[in-house]
Coordinates of C-alpha atoms in Angstrom, one line a residue:
M1365 CA -42.4 -19.5 45.0
K1366 CA -38.6 -20.0 45.0
R1367 CA -38.8 -21.2 41.4
L1368 CA -40.6 -18.0 40.5
I1369 CA -38.0 -15.8 42.2
L1370 CA -35.2 -17.7 40.4
I1371 CA -36.9 -17.2 37.0
L1372 CA -37.4 -13.5 37.8
F1373 CA -33.7 -13.1 38.9
T1374 CA -32.5 -14.9 35.7
L1375 CA -34.6 -12.6 33.5
Q1376 CA -33.4 -9.6 35.4
F1377 CA -29.7 -10.7 34.9
T1378 CA -30.3 -11.3 31.2
F1379 CA -31.8 -7.9 30.8
I1380 CA -28.9 -6.2 32.6
A1381 CA -26.4 -8.1 30.5
S1382 CA -28.1 -7.1 27.3
V1383 CA -28.1 -3.4 28.4
A1384 CA -24.5 -3.6 29.4
Q1385 CA -23.5 -4.3 25.7
P1386 CA -23.1 -0.8 24.1
S1387 CA -25.4 0.0 21.2
W1388 CA -22.5 1.1 19.0
V1389 CA -20.7 -2.3 19.1
K1390 CA -22.1 -3.8 15.9
K1391 CA -21.3 -0.7 13.8
A1392 CA -17.9 -0.2 15.3
T1393 CA -16.8 -3.7 14.6
K1394 CA -16.8 -2.9 10.9
S1395 CA -13.9 -0.5 11.6
V1396 CA -11.6 -3.1 13.2
F1397 CA -9.4 -5.5 11.3
T1398 CA -6.6 -8.0 11.5
L1399 CA -3.2 -6.9 10.2
K1400 CA -0.7 -9.3 8.7
T1401 CA 2.8 -8.4 7.5
F1402 CA 5.2 -10.4 5.2
A1403 CA 8.9 -10.4 4.4
A1404 CA 10.2 -10.0 0.8
D1405 CA 10.2 -13.8 0.4
G1406 CA 6.5 -14.0 1.3
S1407 CA 6.9 -15.4 4.8
L1408 CA 4.7 -14.2 7.5
I1409 CA 6.4 -11.7 9.9
A1410 CA 3.6 -10.9 12.4
S1411 CA -0.2 -10.6 13.0
S1412 CA -1.8 -7.8 14.9
N1413 CA -5.0 -5.7 14.9
G1414 CA -5.8 -2.2 13.9
F1415 CA -8.7 0.1 13.0
F1416 CA -9.6 2.8 10.6
T1417 CA -9.3 6.4 11.6
G1418 CA -10.2 8.0 8.2
S1419 CA -12.6 7.4 5.3
N1420 CA -9.8 7.1 2.7
G1421 CA -8.1 4.0 4.1
E1422 CA -6.2 5.7 7.0
A1423 CA -5.6 3.3 9.8
V1424 CA -3.5 2.8 12.9
S1425 CA -1.9 -0.2 14.6
S1426 CA 1.4 -1.1 16.3
F1427 CA 4.6 -0.5 14.5
T1428 CA 6.4 -3.7 15.4
P1429 CA 4.8 -5.9 12.8
F1430 CA 6.0 -3.6 10.0
K1431 CA 9.7 -3.9 10.9
G1432 CA 11.4 -5.7 8.1
A1433 CA 8.1 -6.1 6.2
S1434 CA 7.9 -5.7 2.4
R1435 CA 4.1 -6.3 2.2
A1436 CA 1.1 -6.0 4.5
I1437 CA -2.6 -6.7 4.3
I1438 CA -5.6 -6.2 6.5
I1439 CA -8.6 -8.6 6.8
D1440 CA -11.8 -6.9 7.9
A1441 CA -14.6 -8.3 10.1
Q1442 CA -16.4 -9.6 7.0
G1443 CA -13.2 -11.5 5.9
K1444 CA -12.4 -9.2 3.0
E1445 CA -8.7 -8.6 2.3
A1446 CA -7.0 -5.4 1.3
A1447 CA -3.4 -4.3 0.8
V1448 CA -1.5 -1.8 2.9
V1449 CA -0.1 0.7 0.3
S1450 CA 1.9 3.1 2.4
I1451 CA 3.1 4.2 5.8
L1452 CA 1.8 7.6 6.9
G1453 CA 3.8 7.9 10.1
A1454 CA 5.4 5.8 12.9
N1455 CA 6.7 6.1 16.4
D1456 CA 9.1 3.4 17.7
I1457 CA 9.0 4.5 21.3
Y1458 CA 5.3 4.0 21.8
D1459 CA 5.1 1.3 19.1
V1460 CA 2.5 2.9 16.9
A1461 CA 2.1 3.2 13.1
R1462 CA -0.3 5.1 10.9
F1463 CA -0.8 3.8 7.4
R1464 CA -3.1 3.7 4.4
V1465 CA -5.1 0.7 3.1
D1466 CA -6.1 0.3 -0.5
I1467 CA -9.8 0.5 -0.1
S1468 CA -12.4 2.6 -1.9
K1469 CA -14.1 3.8 1.3
S1470 CA -13.3 3.0 4.9
Q1471 CA -15.5 3.4 8.0
P1472 CA -13.5 5.2 10.6
L1473 CA -14.1 5.2 14.4
P1474 CA -14.7 8.6 15.9
I1475 CA -11.8 9.6 18.1
C1476 CA -12.3 11.2 21.5
Q1477 CA -10.2 14.4 21.6
T1478 CA -10.1 14.7 25.3
T1479 CA -8.2 12.7 27.9
M1480 CA -10.4 10.3 29.9
S1481 CA -10.2 10.6 33.7
S1482 CA -9.6 7.9 36.3
G1483 CA -12.6 5.8 37.0
S1484 CA -14.1 6.3 33.5
M1485 CA -15.4 3.0 31.9
V1486 CA -13.9 1.8 28.7
W1487 CA -14.7 -1.1 26.4
L1488 CA -12.2 -3.2 24.4
L1489 CA -13.5 -3.8 20.9
P1490 CA -12.0 -7.1 19.5
Y1491 CA -11.6 -7.9 15.8
R1492 CA -14.9 -9.8 15.6
E1493 CA -18.1 -9.0 17.3
T1494 CA -18.8 -11.0 20.5
K1495 CA -21.8 -11.3 22.8
Q1496 CA -20.1 -9.4 25.5
I1497 CA -17.0 -7.2 25.0
P1498 CA -14.5 -6.7 27.9
N1499 CA -14.8 -3.5 29.9
G1500 CA -13.3 -1.9 32.9
P1501 CA -12.4 1.4 34.5
I1502 CA -9.4 3.6 33.8
R1503 CA -6.9 3.4 36.7
K1504 CA -4.5 6.1 35.6
A1505 CA -4.0 8.5 32.7
E1506 CA -0.4 9.8 32.4
L1507 CA 0.3 12.7 30.0
F1508 CA 3.2 12.6 27.6
M1509 CA 4.3 15.2 25.0
Q1510 CA 1.9 17.5 26.9
N1511 CA -1.2 16.6 24.9
Y1512 CA -1.5 12.8 24.9
A1513 CA -2.3 10.1 27.4
Y1514 CA -0.9 6.7 28.3
Y1515 CA -3.6 4.7 30.1
T1516 CA -3.5 2.1 32.8
L1517 CA -6.7 0.0 32.8
A1518 CA -8.3 -2.3 35.4
L1519 CA -9.0 -4.6 32.5
A1520 CA -7.4 -8.0 31.7
S1521 CA -6.8 -8.1 27.9
P1522 CA -7.8 -11.3 26.2
Q1523 CA -5.2 -12.8 23.9
H1524 CA -4.8 -11.4 20.4
T1525 CA -6.4 -8.1 21.2
E1526 CA -3.2 -5.9 20.9
S1527 CA -3.8 -2.7 18.9
C1528 CA -7.6 -3.2 19.2
P1529 CA -9.5 0.0 20.0
L1530 CA -10.6 1.0 23.5
L1531 CA -13.8 3.1 23.4
N1532 CA -15.8 5.2 25.8
E1533 CA -19.5 5.0 26.5
E1534 CA -20.3 7.2 23.5
G1535 CA -18.5 4.9 21.1
E1536 CA -15.5 7.2 20.6
V1537 CA -12.1 5.5 20.5
I1538 CA -9.7 6.8 23.2
A1539 CA -6.7 4.5 22.8
L1540 CA -5.0 1.4 21.2
A1541 CA -4.5 -1.6 23.4
Q1542 CA -0.9 -2.5 23.9
P1543 CA 0.5 -6.0 24.2
S1544 CA 0.4 -7.4 27.7
A1545 CA 3.7 -8.7 29.1
N1546 CA 1.8 -11.1 31.3
P1547 CA -1.5 -12.5 30.0
Q1548 CA -2.5 -13.2 33.7
D1549 CA -2.1 -9.6 34.6
S1550 CA -5.3 -7.9 35.8
L1551 CA -4.1 -4.6 34.4
S1552 CA -3.6 -3.5 30.8
Y1553 CA -2.2 -0.5 29.1
A1554 CA -3.1 1.6 26.1
I1555 CA -1.7 4.5 24.0
S1556 CA -3.7 7.6 23.0
A1557 CA -5.6 7.3 19.7
V1558 CA -5.2 11.0 19.2
F1559 CA -1.5 10.5 19.3
A1560 CA -1.6 7.6 16.9
D1561 CA -3.8 9.5 14.5
S1562 CA -1.5 12.5 14.7
L1563 CA 1.5 10.7 13.2
R1564 CA 2.7 12.3 10.0
I1565 CA 5.7 12.0 7.7
T1566 CA 7.5 15.3 7.2
G1567 CA 10.1 16.1 4.6
L1568 CA 13.0 15.6 7.0
S1569 CA 11.5 12.5 8.6
M1570 CA 11.1 10.6 5.3
T1571 CA 14.5 9.0 5.5
N1572 CA 14.9 8.7 9.3
A1573 CA 16.0 5.5 10.9
I1574 CA 12.6 4.5 12.2
L1575 CA 10.9 4.6 8.9
Q1576 CA 13.8 2.8 7.2
Q1577 CA 13.0 -0.2 9.4
T1578 CA 10.1 -1.1 7.1
N1579 CA 10.3 -1.6 3.3
I1580 CA 6.7 -0.6 2.7
R1581 CA 6.4 2.6 0.8
K1582 CA 6.4 5.9 2.8
E1583 CA 3.7 8.3 1.6
L1584 CA 4.6 11.8 0.6
P1585 CA 3.5 14.6 3.0
D1586 CA 0.3 16.4 2.2
D1587 CA 2.0 19.7 2.2
L1588 CA 3.7 20.6 -1.1
K1589 CA 6.7 22.2 0.6
E1590 CA 7.2 19.2 2.8
A1591 CA 6.8 16.9 -0.1
N1592 CA 9.6 18.7 -2.0
V1593 CA 11.9 18.4 1.1
A1594 CA 11.0 14.7 1.2
L1595 CA 11.9 14.2 -2.5
Y1596 CA 15.2 16.0 -2.0
M1597 CA 16.0 13.8 1.0
A1598 CA 15.1 10.7 -1.0
S1599 CA 17.3 11.8 -3.9
T1600 CA 20.4 11.7 -1.6
R1601 CA 19.9 8.0 -0.9
N1602 CA 21.0 6.7 -4.3
D1603 CA 17.8 4.5 -4.6
T1604 CA 16.8 5.6 -8.1
L1605 CA 13.7 3.2 -8.3
A1606 CA 12.3 4.4 -5.0
Y1607 CA 12.9 8.0 -5.9
A1608 CA 11.2 7.5 -9.3
E1609 CA 8.2 6.0 -7.5
M1610 CA 8.0 9.0 -5.2
V1611 CA 8.1 11.4 -8.2
E1612 CA 5.1 9.6 -9.8
E1613 CA 3.3 9.9 -6.4
M1614 CA 4.2 13.6 -6.4
I1615 CA 2.4 14.0 -9.7
R1616 CA -0.6 12.0 -8.6
K1617 CA -0.8 14.0 -5.3
F1618 CA -0.1 17.4 -6.7
P1619 CA -1.2 17.3 -10.4
D1620 CA -1.5 21.1 -10.6
A1621 CA 1.9 21.8 -9.3
P1622 CA 5.0 21.9 -11.6
D1623 CA 7.4 20.2 -9.2
G1624 CA 6.6 16.6 -10.0
Y1625 CA 6.8 17.2 -13.7
T1626 CA 10.1 18.9 -13.3
Y1627 CA 11.5 16.0 -11.2
R1628 CA 10.3 13.5 -13.7
A1629 CA 11.8 15.5 -16.6
Q1630 CA 15.2 15.5 -14.7
L1631 CA 14.9 11.7 -14.4
A1632 CA 14.1 11.4 -18.1
A1633 CA 17.0 13.6 -19.1
A1634 CA 19.4 11.5 -16.9
R1635 CA 18.5 8.5 -19.1
D1636 CA 18.9 10.5 -22.3
D1637 CA 15.1 10.5 -23.0
Y1638 CA 15.1 14.2 -23.9
A1639 CA 11.7 14.0 -25.7
A1640 CA 10.0 12.8 -22.5
A1641 CA 11.9 15.5 -20.5
D1642 CA 10.8 18.2 -22.8
Q1643 CA 7.2 17.0 -22.7
D1644 CA 7.2 17.1 -18.9
M1645 CA 8.8 20.5 -18.8
Q1646 CA 6.1 21.9 -21.2
K1647 CA 3.5 20.5 -18.8
A1648 CA 5.3 22.1 -15.8
I1649 CA 5.3 25.5 -17.6
K1650 CA 1.6 25.0 -18.4
V1651 CA 0.4 24.3 -14.8
S1652 CA 2.9 26.6 -13.1
E1653 CA 1.7 29.8 -11.5
A1654 CA 5.2 31.1 -11.4
K1655 CA 6.0 30.5 -15.1
D1656 CA 9.3 32.3 -14.9
E1657 CA 10.6 29.5 -12.6
A1658 CA 9.5 26.8 -15.0
H1659 CA 11.1 28.5 -18.0
Y1660 CA 14.3 28.9 -15.9
D1661 CA 14.2 25.2 -15.0
L1662 CA 13.9 24.2 -18.7
A1663 CA 16.7 26.6 -19.7
R1664 CA 19.0 25.2 -17.1
M1665 CA 18.2 21.6 -18.1
I1666 CA 18.9 22.4 -21.8
Y1667 CA 22.1 24.2 -20.9
N1668 CA 23.4 21.3 -18.7
K1669 CA 22.7 18.9 -21.5
E1670 CA 24.3 21.0 -24.3
V1671 CA 27.4 21.8 -22.3
Y1672 CA 28.1 18.6 -20.3
I1673 CA 26.3 15.9 -22.3
P1674 CA 26.3 17.0 -26.0
E1675 CA 25.9 13.4 -27.2
P1676 CA 23.4 12.1 -28.2
P1677 CA 22.0 15.3 -29.6
Y1678 CA 18.3 16.2 -29.3
E1679 CA 17.1 18.3 -32.2
N1680 CA 14.6 20.3 -30.2
W1681 CA 17.2 21.5 -27.7
S1682 CA 20.1 23.8 -28.3
L1683 CA 22.0 26.7 -26.6
D1684 CA 19.8 29.0 -28.7
K1685 CA 16.7 27.3 -27.2
A1686 CA 18.2 27.6 -23.7
L1687 CA 18.9 31.3 -24.3
S1688 CA 15.3 31.9 -25.5
E1689 CA 13.9 30.1 -22.4
I1690 CA 16.0 32.1 -19.9
R1691 CA 15.2 35.4 -21.6
E1692 CA 11.5 34.5 -21.4
A1693 CA 11.9 33.9 -17.7
S1694 CA 13.6 37.3 -17.3
R1695 CA 10.9 39.0 -19.3
I1696 CA 8.2 37.6 -16.9
N1697 CA 10.2 38.3 -13.7
P1698 CA 13.7 39.7 -14.0
Q1699 CA 16.0 38.0 -11.5
P1700 CA 19.8 38.1 -11.1
T1701 CA 19.8 34.3 -11.0
Y1702 CA 18.2 34.3 -14.5
S1703 CA 20.8 36.8 -15.8
Q1704 CA 23.6 34.6 -14.5
L1705 CA 22.3 31.6 -16.4
E1706 CA 22.0 33.8 -19.5
A1707 CA 25.7 34.8 -19.1
N1708 CA 26.7 31.2 -18.7
I1709 CA 24.8 30.3 -21.9
L1710 CA 26.4 33.2 -23.8
F1711 CA 29.8 32.0 -22.6
A1712 CA 29.1 28.5 -23.9
Q1713 CA 28.2 30.1 -27.2
K1714 CA 31.6 31.8 -27.2
K1715 CA 30.0 35.2 -27.0
Y1716 CA 32.5 36.4 -24.4
E1717 CA 31.9 40.1 -24.6
E1718 CA 28.2 39.8 -24.1
A1719 CA 28.7 37.3 -21.3
Y1720 CA 31.2 39.5 -19.6
D1721 CA 28.9 42.5 -19.7
I1722 CA 26.2 40.6 -17.9
Y1723 CA 28.6 39.2 -15.3
I1724 CA 29.9 42.7 -14.5
Q1725 CA 26.3 44.0 -14.2
L1726 CA 25.7 41.2 -11.7
T1727 CA 28.5 42.4 -9.5
G1728 CA 26.3 45.4 -8.7
T1729 CA 23.3 43.2 -7.5
P1730 CA 22.7 41.1 -4.4
L1731 CA 24.1 38.2 -6.4
R1732 CA 27.6 39.7 -6.2
N1733 CA 29.6 36.5 -5.4
A1734 CA 32.7 34.5 -6.3
E1735 CA 30.9 32.7 -9.1
V1736 CA 30.0 35.9 -10.9
F1737 CA 33.6 37.3 -10.7
F1738 CA 34.9 33.9 -11.8
G1739 CA 32.6 34.0 -14.8
A1740 CA 33.9 37.4 -15.8
A1741 CA 37.5 36.3 -15.3
K1742 CA 36.9 33.4 -17.6
C1743 CA 35.6 35.7 -20.3
K1744 CA 38.7 37.9 -20.0
A1745 CA 40.9 34.8 -20.2
M1746 CA 39.2 33.8 -23.5
L1747 CA 39.7 37.3 -24.7
R1748 CA 43.4 37.1 -23.8
D1749 CA 43.3 40.0 -21.4
T1750 CA 45.4 38.4 -18.6
T1751 CA 45.7 41.6 -16.6
A1752 CA 41.9 42.0 -16.3
M1753 CA 41.6 38.2 -15.6
I1754 CA 44.0 38.3 -12.6
A1755 CA 42.2 41.4 -11.2
L1756 CA 38.8 39.7 -11.5
L1757 CA 40.2 36.5 -9.8
D1758 CA 41.5 38.8 -7.0
S1759 CA 37.9 40.1 -6.6
C1760 CA 36.6 36.6 -6.8
V1761 CA 38.8 35.4 -3.9
N1762 CA 38.2 38.6 -2.0
T1763 CA 34.5 37.7 -1.7
F1764 CA 35.7 35.3 1.0
S1765 CA 37.4 36.3 4.3
K1766 CA 40.1 34.5 6.2
P1767 CA 40.2 32.0 7.6
Y1768 CA 38.9 30.5 4.4
L1769 CA 36.2 27.9 4.2
K1770 CA 36.2 25.1 1.7
D1771 CA 33.9 27.1 -0.6
A1772 CA 36.9 29.2 -1.5
A1773 CA 39.1 26.3 -2.5
P1774 CA 38.2 26.1 -6.3
Y1775 CA 38.7 29.8 -6.7
L1776 CA 42.1 29.8 -4.8
W1777 CA 43.2 27.0 -7.2
A1778 CA 42.0 28.9 -10.2
R1779 CA 43.9 32.0 -9.1
A1780 CA 47.0 30.0 -8.3
S1781 CA 46.9 28.5 -11.9
A1782 CA 46.5 31.9 -13.4
R1783 CA 49.3 33.4 -11.4
R1784 CA 51.6 30.6 -12.3
E1785 CA 50.8 31.0 -16.0
V1786 CA 51.8 34.7 -15.9
G1787 CA 55.0 34.0 -13.9
K1788 CA 53.8 35.1 -10.5
Y1789 CA 55.2 31.9 -8.9
R1790 CA 55.4 33.0 -5.3
D1791 CA 51.9 34.4 -5.4
A1792 CA 50.7 31.2 -6.9
L1793 CA 52.4 29.2 -4.1
S1794 CA 50.6 31.4 -1.5
D1795 CA 47.3 30.3 -3.0
M1796 CA 48.4 26.7 -3.3
N1797 CA 49.3 26.7 0.4
E1798 CA 45.9 28.0 1.3
Y1799 CA 44.2 25.4 -0.9
E1800 CA 46.2 22.7 0.8
K1801 CA 45.0 23.8 4.2
L1802 CA 41.4 23.6 3.1
M1803 CA 41.6 20.3 1.1
S1804 CA 44.3 18.4 3.0
A1805 CA 42.0 15.4 3.4
T1806 CA 41.4 14.9 -0.3
I1807 CA 44.6 16.3 -2.0
N1808 CA 46.3 13.8 -4.3
D1809 CA 49.9 13.3 -5.5
N1810 CA 49.3 15.5 -8.6
F1811 CA 48.8 18.5 -6.4
Y1812 CA 52.2 18.1 -4.9
Y1813 CA 53.8 17.4 -8.3
I1814 CA 52.3 20.7 -9.6
R1815 CA 53.4 22.6 -6.5
H1816 CA 56.9 21.0 -6.8
Q1817 CA 57.2 22.5 -10.3
T1818 CA 56.0 25.9 -9.1
D1819 CA 58.6 25.7 -6.3
I1820 CA 61.3 25.2 -8.8
Q1821 CA 60.1 28.1 -10.9
A1822 CA 60.2 30.2 -7.7
R1823 CA 63.7 28.9 -7.0
L1824 CA 62.6 27.3 -3.7
Y1825 CA 64.4 24.1 -4.2
Q1826 CA 64.1 22.6 -0.7
Q1827 CA 60.4 23.1 -0.8
A1828 CA 60.4 21.5 -4.3
L1829 CA 62.2 18.4 -2.9
N1830 CA 59.7 18.3 0.0
D1831 CA 56.7 18.4 -2.4
I1832 CA 58.1 15.7 -4.7
D1833 CA 58.8 13.5 -1.7
E1834 CA 55.1 13.9 -0.7
A1835 CA 54.0 13.0 -4.2
I1836 CA 56.1 9.9 -4.0
R1837 CA 54.7 9.0 -0.6
I1838 CA 51.2 9.1 -1.9
N1839 CA 52.0 7.3 -5.2
P1840 CA 55.2 5.4 -4.8
K1841 CA 54.8 3.6 -8.2
E1842 CA 54.9 6.7 -10.3
T1843 CA 58.4 6.8 -11.9
L1844 CA 57.9 10.3 -13.2
Y1845 CA 58.2 11.6 -9.7
Y1846 CA 61.5 9.8 -9.1
A1847 CA 62.9 11.2 -12.3
E1848 CA 61.8 14.7 -11.4
K1849 CA 63.4 14.3 -7.9
A1850 CA 66.7 13.0 -9.3
S1851 CA 66.8 15.8 -11.9
L1852 CA 66.4 18.4 -9.1
Q1853 CA 69.0 16.7 -6.9
V1854 CA 71.5 16.8 -9.7
R1855 CA 70.7 20.5 -10.3
V1856 CA 71.4 21.4 -6.7
G1857 CA 74.5 19.2 -6.5
L1858 CA 73.1 16.3 -4.4
F1859 CA 74.7 13.7 -6.6
D1860 CA 74.7 10.8 -4.1
E1861 CA 71.1 11.4 -3.4
A1862 CA 70.3 11.7 -7.1
E1863 CA 72.1 8.3 -7.8
A1864 CA 70.0 6.6 -5.0
T1865 CA 66.7 8.1 -6.4
A1866 CA 67.5 7.0 -10.0
K1867 CA 68.2 3.5 -8.7
E1868 CA 64.7 3.5 -7.0
C1869 CA 63.2 4.6 -10.4
I1870 CA 65.0 1.7 -12.2
S1871 CA 63.8 -0.9 -9.6
I1872 CA 60.2 0.1 -10.1
E1873 CA 60.4 0.2 -14.0
P1874 CA 63.6 -1.3 -15.4
D1875 CA 62.7 -0.4 -19.0
N1876 CA 62.2 3.3 -18.2
S1877 CA 65.0 5.4 -19.7
D1878 CA 64.7 8.2 -17.2
G1879 CA 66.2 6.1 -14.4
Y1880 CA 69.3 5.3 -16.4
L1881 CA 69.6 8.8 -17.7
F1882 CA 69.7 10.5 -14.3
L1883 CA 71.8 7.6 -12.8
G1884 CA 74.4 8.1 -15.5
L1885 CA 74.3 11.9 -15.2
A1886 CA 74.7 11.8 -11.4
Q1887 CA 77.6 9.3 -11.7
C1888 CA 79.3 11.5 -14.4
M1889 CA 78.9 14.6 -12.2
K1890 CA 80.5 12.7 -9.3
G1891 CA 83.5 11.8 -11.5
D1892 CA 82.6 8.1 -12.2
K1893 CA 82.4 8.7 -15.9
Q1894 CA 82.8 5.0 -16.9
S1895 CA 79.7 3.9 -15.0
G1896 CA 77.9 7.1 -15.9
L1897 CA 78.5 6.6 -19.6
D1898 CA 77.4 3.0 -19.5
N1899 CA 74.1 4.1 -17.9
L1900 CA 73.7 7.0 -20.4
R1901 CA 74.2 4.5 -23.3
K1902 CA 71.5 2.2 -21.7
A1903 CA 69.2 5.2 -21.6
K1904 CA 69.9 5.8 -25.3
E1905 CA 69.1 2.1 -26.1
L1906 CA 65.8 2.7 -24.3
G1907 CA 65.0 5.6 -26.6
D1908 CA 65.8 8.6 -24.4
P1909 CA 66.3 11.7 -26.7
Q1910 CA 68.6 13.5 -24.2
A1911 CA 71.2 10.7 -23.9
D1912 CA 73.2 11.6 -27.0
A1913 CA 74.0 15.1 -26.0
L1914 CA 75.1 14.0 -22.5
I1915 CA 77.3 11.1 -23.8
E1916 CA 79.0 13.6 -26.1
K1917 CA 79.5 16.0 -23.2
F1918 CA 81.1 13.5 -20.8
Q1919 CA 83.2 11.3 -23.3

């Protein structure tokens, strides 16, 4: 009788155990894999687990294995290997990554969209199917970022199950298991699967510090606008190869959008492959809904090549071609920006009257800005109408208000140069002083040399001496500055100072005739004609054309 009871008890236990194993286990195991990551030299960085969340290779795992990795693979439950091709998103705080695997079709686990409550049973699904998978109740579900849960489980995690999925009774994944700090701990922790699957790369996050911790390619966002932002951000990193790969991805991902073809055309033009650039721009025009924009992009590309990089020539591109393209853009959709480029092209063709007329028309549009007035001023300069040129430069600078920002700097300098050319030296100095305030961090010695010369023309001799001293401070090896300083010192009667300056000039460049010329001149002016004439003769020996006249004067 006891034996019969024991047999019945054993059968009952076996039945209960078999029922306890959820029916979805065998199918769900096909979605779980091992993840391995490798450094650039091929060495193994880490192993972890993960699972598919989408049918096109989308998957999630922990982010830590990807740090420093240049390559990654997954090995599925059948032992088949596939490469990880791109990162789709990452979060370093919760140590989660979303990525894509190079696989024709993946079997995703369904994700539970609701937060599981305390006491609910969950099952930990390992990489390979086992007779009995671990299970236990949820102890606590803590919300973070309002919508996602961080779970504490009354479940001891077996070794090597980090990033394996935790599923509910219906076979829906609720979370990723996180590594346990203590293998003997009876509690374990998991991060929301909804959170992991929500990770996305945006245009601005493409180059953030977290994603830069891995060398595996970051996939472009699915939204075209976001992808354009991502490409712009990538273009600022000076990694031409990575940027070129992103452009190719842009074309694959958005074949009916002109953006990728335009970016690739720009890359081709940058390496002087204008035939390829033209081919891509024709494709961009063909697929573009806003064809005026594509014609404008082509016109601008041709203009930049013809004006700034005329060699080597490309027979299919010319300023006439650029003009034709921008006029086609304006025909389709008239825009002030298009008219401005047309004026720029006409200016490059030396059609100054036509260009001027367009610039002036633009001053009556919302595009009224410094650049438009500056273009008109350049036309008047080429037509030798200096009065109109100065007036237009005034209008150009007046588009800015004081205190000026750096955007005003090039126009202030342009007006300073124009005022100096027409003899308005003190007005020119006013602009130069404003320019100095804006560009003090980047101004070089040449600025102070030019302002020194303008100071002299304005008869502001002390300011001139201050400016040439500043030029010497920045570039103490330039003997021209010492010669200019000594010349001015002689002119204002500072003969001792001029003598000292001339000697500095000679010490820097003993074969420079200027040093001996001004040393001799200063000495003669002081009354030391013997020494002065000796130095003037030395200047003559070194080929100075002014020495003869001075020797004759003081002999």
